[in-house]
CSV table of C-alpha atoms in Angstrom, one decimal:
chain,number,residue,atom,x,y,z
A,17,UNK,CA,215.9,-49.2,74.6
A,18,UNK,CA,213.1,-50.4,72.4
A,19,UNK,CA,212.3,-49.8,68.6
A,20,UNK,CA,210.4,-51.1,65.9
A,21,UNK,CA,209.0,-50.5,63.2
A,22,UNK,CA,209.7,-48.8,60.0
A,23,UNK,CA,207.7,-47.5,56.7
A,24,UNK,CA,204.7,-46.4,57.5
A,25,UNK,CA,203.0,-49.2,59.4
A,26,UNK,CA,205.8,-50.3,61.2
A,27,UNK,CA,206.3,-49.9,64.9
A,28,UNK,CA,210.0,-48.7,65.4
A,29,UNK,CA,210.3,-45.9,67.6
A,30,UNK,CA,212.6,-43.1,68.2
A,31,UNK,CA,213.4,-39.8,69.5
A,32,UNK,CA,214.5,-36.9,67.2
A,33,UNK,CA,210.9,-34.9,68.7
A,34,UNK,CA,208.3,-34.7,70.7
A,35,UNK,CA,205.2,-36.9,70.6
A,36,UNK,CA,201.8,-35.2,70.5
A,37,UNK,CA,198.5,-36.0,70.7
A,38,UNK,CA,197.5,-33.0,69.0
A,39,UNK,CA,196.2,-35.0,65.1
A,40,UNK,CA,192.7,-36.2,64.5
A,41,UNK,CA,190.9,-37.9,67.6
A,42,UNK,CA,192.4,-41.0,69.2
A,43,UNK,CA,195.8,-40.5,66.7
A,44,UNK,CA,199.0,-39.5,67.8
A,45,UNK,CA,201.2,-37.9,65.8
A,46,UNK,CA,205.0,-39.1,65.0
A,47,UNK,CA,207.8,-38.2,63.3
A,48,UNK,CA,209.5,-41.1,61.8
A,49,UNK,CA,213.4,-40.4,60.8
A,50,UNK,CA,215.3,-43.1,58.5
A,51,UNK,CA,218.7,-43.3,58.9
A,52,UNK,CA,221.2,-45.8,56.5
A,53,UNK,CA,224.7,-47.2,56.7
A,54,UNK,CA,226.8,-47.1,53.7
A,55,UNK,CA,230.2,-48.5,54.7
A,56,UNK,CA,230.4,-51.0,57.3
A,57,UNK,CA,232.1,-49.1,60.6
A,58,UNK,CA,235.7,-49.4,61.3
A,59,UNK,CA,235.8,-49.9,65.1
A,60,UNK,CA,234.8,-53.4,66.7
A,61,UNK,CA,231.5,-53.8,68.5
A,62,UNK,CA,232.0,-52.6,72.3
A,63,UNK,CA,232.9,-55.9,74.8
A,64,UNK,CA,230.0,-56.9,76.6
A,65,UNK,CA,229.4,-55.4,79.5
A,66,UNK,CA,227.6,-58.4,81.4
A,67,UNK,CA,229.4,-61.7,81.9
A,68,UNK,CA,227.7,-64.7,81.1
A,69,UNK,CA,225.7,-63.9,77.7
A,70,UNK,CA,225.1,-65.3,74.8
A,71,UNK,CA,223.9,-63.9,71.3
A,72,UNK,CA,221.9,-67.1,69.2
A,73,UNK,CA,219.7,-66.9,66.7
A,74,UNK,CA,216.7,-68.2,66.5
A,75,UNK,CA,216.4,-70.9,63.5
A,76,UNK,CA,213.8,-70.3,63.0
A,77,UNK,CA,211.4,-68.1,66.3
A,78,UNK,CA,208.3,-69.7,67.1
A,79,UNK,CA,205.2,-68.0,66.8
A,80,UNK,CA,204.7,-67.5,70.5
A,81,UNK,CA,208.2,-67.6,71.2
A,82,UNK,CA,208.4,-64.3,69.2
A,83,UNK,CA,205.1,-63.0,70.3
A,84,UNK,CA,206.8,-62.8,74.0
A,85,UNK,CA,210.0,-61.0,73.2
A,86,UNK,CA,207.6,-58.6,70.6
A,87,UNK,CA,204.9,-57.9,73.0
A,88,UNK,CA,206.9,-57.4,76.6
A,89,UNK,CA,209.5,-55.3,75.0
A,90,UNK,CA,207.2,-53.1,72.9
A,91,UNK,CA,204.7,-52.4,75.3
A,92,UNK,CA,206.5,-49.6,76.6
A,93,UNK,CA,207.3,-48.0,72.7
A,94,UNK,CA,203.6,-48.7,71.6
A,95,UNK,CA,204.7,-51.6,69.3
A,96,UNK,CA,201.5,-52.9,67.4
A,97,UNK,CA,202.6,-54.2,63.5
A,98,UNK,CA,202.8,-57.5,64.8
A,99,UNK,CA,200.1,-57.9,67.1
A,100,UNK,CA,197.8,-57.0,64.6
A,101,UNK,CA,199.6,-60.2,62.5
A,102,UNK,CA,197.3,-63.6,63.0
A,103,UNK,CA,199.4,-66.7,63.2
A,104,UNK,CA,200.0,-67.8,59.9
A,105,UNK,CA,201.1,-64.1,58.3
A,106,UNK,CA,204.0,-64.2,61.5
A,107,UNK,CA,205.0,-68.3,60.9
A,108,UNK,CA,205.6,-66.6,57.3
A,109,UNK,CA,207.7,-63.8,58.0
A,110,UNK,CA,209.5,-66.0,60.8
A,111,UNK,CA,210.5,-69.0,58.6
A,112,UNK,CA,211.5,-66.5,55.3
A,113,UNK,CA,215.3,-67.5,54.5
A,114,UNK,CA,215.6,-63.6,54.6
A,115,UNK,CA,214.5,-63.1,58.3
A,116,UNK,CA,217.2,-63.2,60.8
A,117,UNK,CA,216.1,-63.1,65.1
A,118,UNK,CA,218.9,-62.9,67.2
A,119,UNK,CA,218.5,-63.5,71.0
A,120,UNK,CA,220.7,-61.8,73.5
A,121,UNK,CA,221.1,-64.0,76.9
A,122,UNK,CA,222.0,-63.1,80.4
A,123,UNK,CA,222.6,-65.7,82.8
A,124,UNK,CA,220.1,-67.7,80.7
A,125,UNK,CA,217.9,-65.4,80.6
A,126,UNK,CA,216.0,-63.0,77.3
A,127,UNK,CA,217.6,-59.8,77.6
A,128,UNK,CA,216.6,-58.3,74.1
A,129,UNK,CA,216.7,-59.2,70.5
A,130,UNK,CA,217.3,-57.5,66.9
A,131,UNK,CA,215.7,-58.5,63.6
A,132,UNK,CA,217.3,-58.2,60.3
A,133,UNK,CA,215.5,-58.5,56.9
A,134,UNK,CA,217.5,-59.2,53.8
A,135,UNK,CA,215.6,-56.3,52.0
A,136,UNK,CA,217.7,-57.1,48.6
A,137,UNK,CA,221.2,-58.7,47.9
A,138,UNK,CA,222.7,-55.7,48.6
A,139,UNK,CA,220.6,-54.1,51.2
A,140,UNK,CA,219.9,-55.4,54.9
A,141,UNK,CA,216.7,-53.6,57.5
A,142,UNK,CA,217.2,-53.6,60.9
A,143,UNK,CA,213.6,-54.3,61.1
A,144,UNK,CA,213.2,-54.6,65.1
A,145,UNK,CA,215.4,-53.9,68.2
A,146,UNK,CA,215.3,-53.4,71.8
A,147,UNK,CA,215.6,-55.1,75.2
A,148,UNK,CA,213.6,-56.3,77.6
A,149,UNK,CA,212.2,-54.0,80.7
A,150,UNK,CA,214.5,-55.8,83.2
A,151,UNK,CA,217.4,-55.2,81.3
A,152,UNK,CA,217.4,-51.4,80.2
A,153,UNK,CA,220.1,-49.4,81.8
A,154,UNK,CA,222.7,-52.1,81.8
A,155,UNK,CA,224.4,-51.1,79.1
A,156,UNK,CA,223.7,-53.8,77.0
A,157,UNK,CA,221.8,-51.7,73.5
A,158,UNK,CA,225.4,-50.7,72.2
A,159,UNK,CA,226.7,-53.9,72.7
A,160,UNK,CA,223.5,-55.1,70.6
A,161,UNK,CA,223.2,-52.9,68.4
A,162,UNK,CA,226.9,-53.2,67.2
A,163,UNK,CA,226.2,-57.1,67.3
A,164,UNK,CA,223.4,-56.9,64.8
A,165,UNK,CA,225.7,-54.3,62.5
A,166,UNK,CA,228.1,-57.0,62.8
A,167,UNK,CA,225.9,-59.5,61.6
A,168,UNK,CA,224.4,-57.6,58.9
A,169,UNK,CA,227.7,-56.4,57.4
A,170,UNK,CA,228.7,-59.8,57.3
A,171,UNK,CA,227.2,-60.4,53.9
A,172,UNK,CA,228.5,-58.6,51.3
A,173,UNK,CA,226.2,-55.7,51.4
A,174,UNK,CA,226.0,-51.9,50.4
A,175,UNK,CA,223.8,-50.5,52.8
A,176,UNK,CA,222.4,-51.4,56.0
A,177,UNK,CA,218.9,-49.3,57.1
A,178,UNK,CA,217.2,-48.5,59.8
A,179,UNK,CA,214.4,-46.4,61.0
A,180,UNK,CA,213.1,-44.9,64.3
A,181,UNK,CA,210.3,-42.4,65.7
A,182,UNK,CA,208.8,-40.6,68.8
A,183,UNK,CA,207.6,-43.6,70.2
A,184,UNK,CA,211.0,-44.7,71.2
A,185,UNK,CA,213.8,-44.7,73.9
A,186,UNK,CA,214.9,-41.0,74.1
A,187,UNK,CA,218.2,-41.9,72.9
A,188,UNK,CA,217.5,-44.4,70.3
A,189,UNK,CA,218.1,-41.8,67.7
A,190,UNK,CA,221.6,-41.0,69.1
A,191,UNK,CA,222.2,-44.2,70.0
A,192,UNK,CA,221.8,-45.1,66.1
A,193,UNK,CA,224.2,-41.9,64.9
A,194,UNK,CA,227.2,-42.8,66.9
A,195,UNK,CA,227.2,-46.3,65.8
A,196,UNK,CA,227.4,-44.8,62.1
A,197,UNK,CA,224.2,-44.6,60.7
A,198,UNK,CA,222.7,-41.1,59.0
A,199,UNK,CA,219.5,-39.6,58.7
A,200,UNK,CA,218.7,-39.7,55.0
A,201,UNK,CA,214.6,-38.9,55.2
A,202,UNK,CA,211.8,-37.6,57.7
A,203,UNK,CA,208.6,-37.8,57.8
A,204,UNK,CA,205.0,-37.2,60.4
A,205,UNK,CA,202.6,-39.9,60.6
A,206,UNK,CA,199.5,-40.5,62.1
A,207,UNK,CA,199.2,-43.6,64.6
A,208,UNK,CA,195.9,-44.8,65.8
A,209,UNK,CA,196.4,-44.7,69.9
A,210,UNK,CA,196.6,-48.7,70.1
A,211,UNK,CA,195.8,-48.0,73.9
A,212,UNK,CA,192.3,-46.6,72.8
A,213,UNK,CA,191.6,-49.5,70.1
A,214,UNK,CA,192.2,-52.5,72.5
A,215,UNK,CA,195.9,-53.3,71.0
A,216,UNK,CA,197.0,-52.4,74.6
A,217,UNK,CA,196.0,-51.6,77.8
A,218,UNK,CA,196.0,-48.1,78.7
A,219,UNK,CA,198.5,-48.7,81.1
A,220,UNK,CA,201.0,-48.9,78.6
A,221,UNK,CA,203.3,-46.7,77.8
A,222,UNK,CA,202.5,-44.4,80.6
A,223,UNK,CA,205.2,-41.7,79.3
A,224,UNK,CA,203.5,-41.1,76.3
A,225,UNK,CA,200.1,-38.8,76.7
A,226,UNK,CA,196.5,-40.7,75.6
A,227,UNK,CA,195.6,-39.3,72.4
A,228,UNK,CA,192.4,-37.1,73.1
């Protein structure tokens, strides 16, 4: 599972429809769906279902550090926000007081991360989620994604949001629902094809059709 992303230039991707090519030359067209969390759930977060992990957060990522988990789990989901970030702009975000990185570990090992964003004192963005190629299938994004709701709801908070969009895992939208969150908004944008612009290669993301 892999998402990213949200307003208009953010990466986070989803599936609540089908991708196409069909906009203006070299664009794909999404549709981006927000979805928020108004109550914290009443269930626990699921056990993990891999011995021998470890959730830490990252106080603060590094710069390339970051740049690793970012660019080899959004490959496949067409991540490009932060790529297109120089240096500096990232070390920003990444040292803010109101940016959180958590890590999942296996065995030692980066299985995935989430990234929250303290949007206001009452309101906290899943900003980024999603694990690593390796490690999709194993039953680890609930376990995460409950972990990060976990985290988030830990501060006295009203709402918790999160966005997602064609690009995604086809069940990152459900995935989202049944851990609580609703579909409040929807819109279509147009992406420039980061495989035709040199963000990627054009290797990436071989599920999703080149833009014409």
């Amino acid at each position: 599972m892999g998402h990213a992303g949200r307003h208009a230039g953010r990466d986070r991707p989803g599936t609540d429809a089908v991708v196409s090519a069909a906009g203006a030359a070299g664009t794909l067209t999404v549709t981006v769906t927000q979805l928020e969390m108004t109550a914290r759930p009443a269930r626990p977060a699921p056990p993990p279902p891999l011995a021998r992990h470890l959730l830490m957060r990252a106080e603060p990522a590094t710069v390339s550090f970051y740049r690793y988990l970012y660019d080899t789990i959004g490959a496949n989901w067409l991540w490009t926000d932060r790529r297109e970030w120089d240096d500096e702009r990232l070390a920003v975000r990444l040292n803010d007081e109101r940016t959180g990185v958590y890590v999942l570990y296996v065995a030692g090992v980066p299985a995935g991360y989430g990234e929250l964003f303290q949007e206001s004192v009452e309101v906290t963005d899943l900003a980024y989620f999603g694990l690593m190629p390796d490690f999709i299938g194993r039953r680890l994004g609930p376990f995460l994604l409950w972990s990060m709701i976990d985290l988030a709801w830990a501060r006295p908070i009203r709402r918790m949001t999160v966005d997602t969009c064609t690009l995604d895992h086809p069940k990152a939208l459900a995935h989202y629902q049944r851990a609580g969150f609703i579909p409040y908004a929807q819109r279509v944008v147009h992406k420039a094809d980061p495989r035709l612009t040199g963000l990627l290669p054009r290797t990436a993301a071989p599920h999703i059709p080149l833009a014409g």
